[in-house]
Structures are given as C-alpha cells and as structure tokens.
mmCIF file of C-alpha atoms in Angstrom:
data_model
loop_
_atom_site.group_PDB
_atom_site.id
_atom_site.type_symbol
_atom_site.label_atom_id
_atom_site.label_comp_id
_atom_site.label_asym_id
_atom_site.label_seq_id
_atom_site.Cartn_x
_atom_site.Cartn_y
_atom_site.Cartn_z
ATOM 1 C CA GLN A 12 1.260 9.653 -9.489
ATOM 2 C CA VAL A 13 2.894 7.756 -6.663
ATOM 3 C CA GLN A 14 2.060 4.078 -6.630
ATOM 4 C CA LEU A 15 3.218 1.360 -4.273
ATOM 5 C CA VAL A 16 2.412 -2.307 -4.766
ATOM 6 C CA GLU A 17 3.245 -4.875 -2.103
ATOM 7 C CA SER A 18 3.614 -8.593 -2.686
ATOM 8 C CA GLY A 19 4.950 -11.649 -0.939
ATOM 9 C CA GLY A 20 2.528 -12.159 1.904
ATOM 10 C CA GLY A 21 0.559 -15.275 2.716
ATOM 11 C CA LEU A 22 0.315 -18.066 5.238
ATOM 12 C CA VAL A 23 3.653 -18.846 6.851
ATOM 13 C CA GLN A 24 4.589 -21.373 9.512
ATOM 14 C CA PRO A 25 6.236 -20.160 12.706
ATOM 15 C CA GLY A 26 9.940 -19.785 12.077
ATOM 16 C CA GLY A 27 9.360 -19.140 8.388
ATOM 17 C CA SER A 28 11.223 -16.579 6.267
ATOM 18 C CA PRO A 29 9.118 -14.855 3.652
ATOM 19 C CA ARG A 30 10.235 -11.769 1.763
ATOM 20 C CA LEU A 31 7.911 -8.895 1.053
ATOM 21 C CA SER A 32 8.417 -6.631 -1.937
ATOM 22 C CA CYS A 33 7.252 -3.089 -2.512
ATOM 23 C CA ALA A 34 7.415 -1.916 -6.104
ATOM 24 C CA ALA A 35 7.355 1.852 -6.354
ATOM 25 C CA SER A 36 6.531 4.083 -9.280
ATOM 26 C CA GLY A 37 5.712 7.699 -9.956
ATOM 27 C CA PHE A 38 8.570 9.241 -8.016
ATOM 28 C CA ILE A 39 12.300 9.114 -7.754
ATOM 29 C CA LEU A 40 13.063 6.633 -5.015
ATOM 30 C CA ASP A 41 16.512 8.023 -4.379
ATOM 31 C CA TYR A 42 15.221 11.147 -2.695
ATOM 32 C CA TYR A 43 12.634 9.556 -0.467
ATOM 33 C CA GLY A 44 12.269 7.081 2.347
ATOM 34 C CA ILE A 45 10.219 3.942 2.235
ATOM 35 C CA GLY A 46 8.892 2.251 5.296
ATOM 36 C CA TRP A 47 7.143 -0.945 6.205
ATOM 37 C CA PHE A 48 4.273 -0.731 8.648
ATOM 38 C CA ARG A 49 1.931 -3.378 9.956
ATOM 39 C CA GLN A 50 -1.448 -3.541 11.590
ATOM 40 C CA ALA A 51 -2.808 -6.530 13.414
ATOM 41 C CA PRO A 52 -6.530 -6.928 14.124
ATOM 42 C CA GLY A 53 -7.578 -4.758 17.022
ATOM 43 C CA LYS A 54 -4.175 -3.119 17.288
ATOM 44 C CA GLU A 55 -2.742 0.199 16.241
ATOM 45 C CA ARG A 56 -0.567 0.488 13.182
ATOM 46 C CA GLU A 57 3.089 -0.101 13.990
ATOM 47 C CA GLY A 58 6.186 1.063 12.164
ATOM 48 C CA VAL A 59 8.382 -1.931 11.361
ATOM 49 C CA SER A 60 11.335 -0.580 9.409
ATOM 50 C CA CYS A 61 12.285 2.193 7.044
ATOM 51 C CA ILE A 62 15.136 3.046 4.718
ATOM 52 C CA ARG A 63 16.401 6.216 3.144
ATOM 53 C CA SER A 64 17.340 5.339 -0.356
ATOM 54 C CA SER A 65 19.917 8.090 -0.819
ATOM 55 C CA ASP A 66 22.327 6.762 1.776
ATOM 56 C CA GLY A 67 20.844 3.537 3.113
ATOM 57 C CA THR A 68 20.039 4.852 6.582
ATOM 58 C CA ILE A 69 17.814 2.261 8.243
ATOM 59 C CA TYR A 70 15.612 2.059 11.309
ATOM 60 C CA TYR A 71 13.986 -1.025 12.846
ATOM 61 C CA ALA A 72 11.352 -1.417 15.500
ATOM 62 C CA ASP A 73 12.659 -3.204 18.578
ATOM 63 C CA SER A 74 10.128 -5.973 18.031
ATOM 64 C CA VAL A 75 11.766 -7.009 14.744
ATOM 65 C CA LYS A 76 15.408 -6.075 15.259
ATOM 66 C CA GLY A 77 17.649 -8.989 14.447
ATOM 67 C CA ARG A 78 14.888 -10.850 12.590
ATOM 68 C CA PHE A 79 13.831 -8.508 9.768
ATOM 69 C CA THR A 80 16.042 -6.885 7.152
ATOM 70 C CA ILE A 81 15.032 -4.045 4.874
ATOM 71 C CA SER A 82 16.838 -3.454 1.606
ATOM 72 C CA ARG A 83 16.344 -1.549 -1.576
ATOM 73 C CA ASP A 84 17.114 -1.888 -5.259
ATOM 74 C CA ASN A 85 17.158 1.630 -6.666
ATOM 75 C CA VAL A 86 17.413 0.365 -10.235
ATOM 76 C CA LYS A 87 14.210 -1.642 -9.866
ATOM 77 C CA ASN A 88 12.620 0.992 -7.589
ATOM 78 C CA THR A 89 11.780 -1.797 -5.182
ATOM 79 C CA VAL A 90 12.169 -2.178 -1.444
ATOM 80 C CA TYR A 91 12.218 -5.547 0.265
ATOM 81 C CA LEU A 92 11.505 -6.758 3.770
ATOM 82 C CA GLN A 93 13.160 -10.052 4.543
ATOM 83 C CA MET A 94 11.422 -11.536 7.546
ATOM 84 C CA ASN A 95 13.063 -14.384 9.441
ATOM 85 C CA SER A 96 12.066 -16.410 12.500
ATOM 86 C CA LEU A 97 8.468 -15.364 12.204
ATOM 87 C CA LYS A 98 6.235 -15.601 15.253
ATOM 88 C CA PRO A 99 2.446 -15.708 15.488
ATOM 89 C CA GLU A 100 2.527 -12.166 16.862
ATOM 90 C CA ASP A 101 3.975 -11.004 13.527
ATOM 91 C CA THR A 102 0.615 -11.740 11.941
ATOM 92 C CA ALA A 103 -0.688 -8.508 10.416
ATOM 93 C CA VAL A 104 -1.383 -6.645 7.225
ATOM 94 C CA TYR A 105 1.932 -5.242 6.087
ATOM 95 C CA TYR A 106 1.982 -1.948 4.225
ATOM 96 C CA CYS A 107 4.749 -0.067 2.523
ATOM 97 C CA ALA A 108 4.584 3.681 2.479
ATOM 98 C CA THR A 109 6.693 6.519 1.209
ATOM 99 C CA ASP A 110 7.336 10.203 1.641
ATOM 100 C CA ARG A 111 10.328 12.256 2.687
ATOM 101 C CA PHE A 112 12.389 10.158 5.072
ATOM 102 C CA GLU A 113 11.667 12.205 8.181
ATOM 103 C CA THR A 114 7.939 11.874 7.542
ATOM 104 C CA VAL A 115 8.219 8.116 7.174
ATOM 105 C CA VAL A 116 10.201 7.899 10.425
ATOM 106 C CA ALA A 117 7.484 9.947 12.128
ATOM 107 C CA GLY A 118 4.927 7.390 10.979
ATOM 108 C CA ILE A 119 2.870 9.747 8.854
ATOM 109 C CA PRO A 120 3.858 9.191 5.218
ATOM 110 C CA ARG A 121 1.386 10.386 2.613
ATOM 111 C CA TYR A 122 1.576 7.539 0.154
ATOM 112 C CA TRP A 123 0.565 3.987 0.995
ATOM 113 C CA GLY A 124 0.290 0.672 -0.744
ATOM 114 C CA GLN A 125 -2.756 -1.528 -0.483
ATOM 115 C CA GLY A 126 -1.153 -3.913 1.999
ATOM 116 C CA THR A 127 -0.383 -7.606 2.003
ATOM 117 C CA GLN A 128 -1.556 -10.061 4.642
ATOM 118 C CA VAL A 129 1.011 -12.114 6.507
ATOM 119 C CA THR A 130 -0.417 -14.861 8.707
ATOM 120 C CA VAL A 131 1.936 -16.859 10.894
ATOM 121 C CA SER A 132 0.301 -20.096 11.923
ATOM 122 C CA SER A 133 0.953 -23.804 11.993
#
C-alpha cells in the first residue's frame, strides 16, 4: 500500500526557508516520480516541482524556479522540498504525490499525501 506522509509546514515569515519532507512507503521509489503540488484557498492545484528518482530528472514551476529545490534520499525513501525566499503568495497546502514520472509531470498522480499547510506571514 502506497503511503506518503508530509511534514515541515507551519507559519513562516516572508523570506523564510523551511524544508518540507515527504516520507514514502509501500513502493520502490527508484522507479517512480514524486512531485510537490500546492493549493491555495480559492485557487486551483498547482504543480510545484517533481523528480524522477531513477536519474534525478527535475522539473520546477516558473513561479518557484530559483527559490525552491527538490531532492531525494533513495535510502530513506524521502523527498524534500527546500523552499527559500518565501513570499505570501506561496501560502498553500503543500502535497506530495507519486506515480510513474510522466503521470506526475502531467499533474495526475494516483497517490497523494495528506498535505501540510505552509503559511507565509509576518
């Protein structure tokens, strides 16, 4: 059974640098992709970043390029999202999700975590 558990969210000041973690279990991470998505109140879900664990191929949304970094630890079956220079518009529930890489890139992965709230406010 695929399980994803996010952690690391919370209240962050503008300019802050929290790191989100996504601990995965129930599948072999190497052969899949994991993505981070976010949804702000009243807005559609947005793909933030994704990584293919087999070769490290990475995509970023334009809105986070240069500020966010995705990485993975295949031994720990964990994917991280390092977020720097946070802005109020980054406020959202952040979800990690997994499936075959192409499905994650398309924004329609089958398996989702429960989400973690990130609020950027002074």
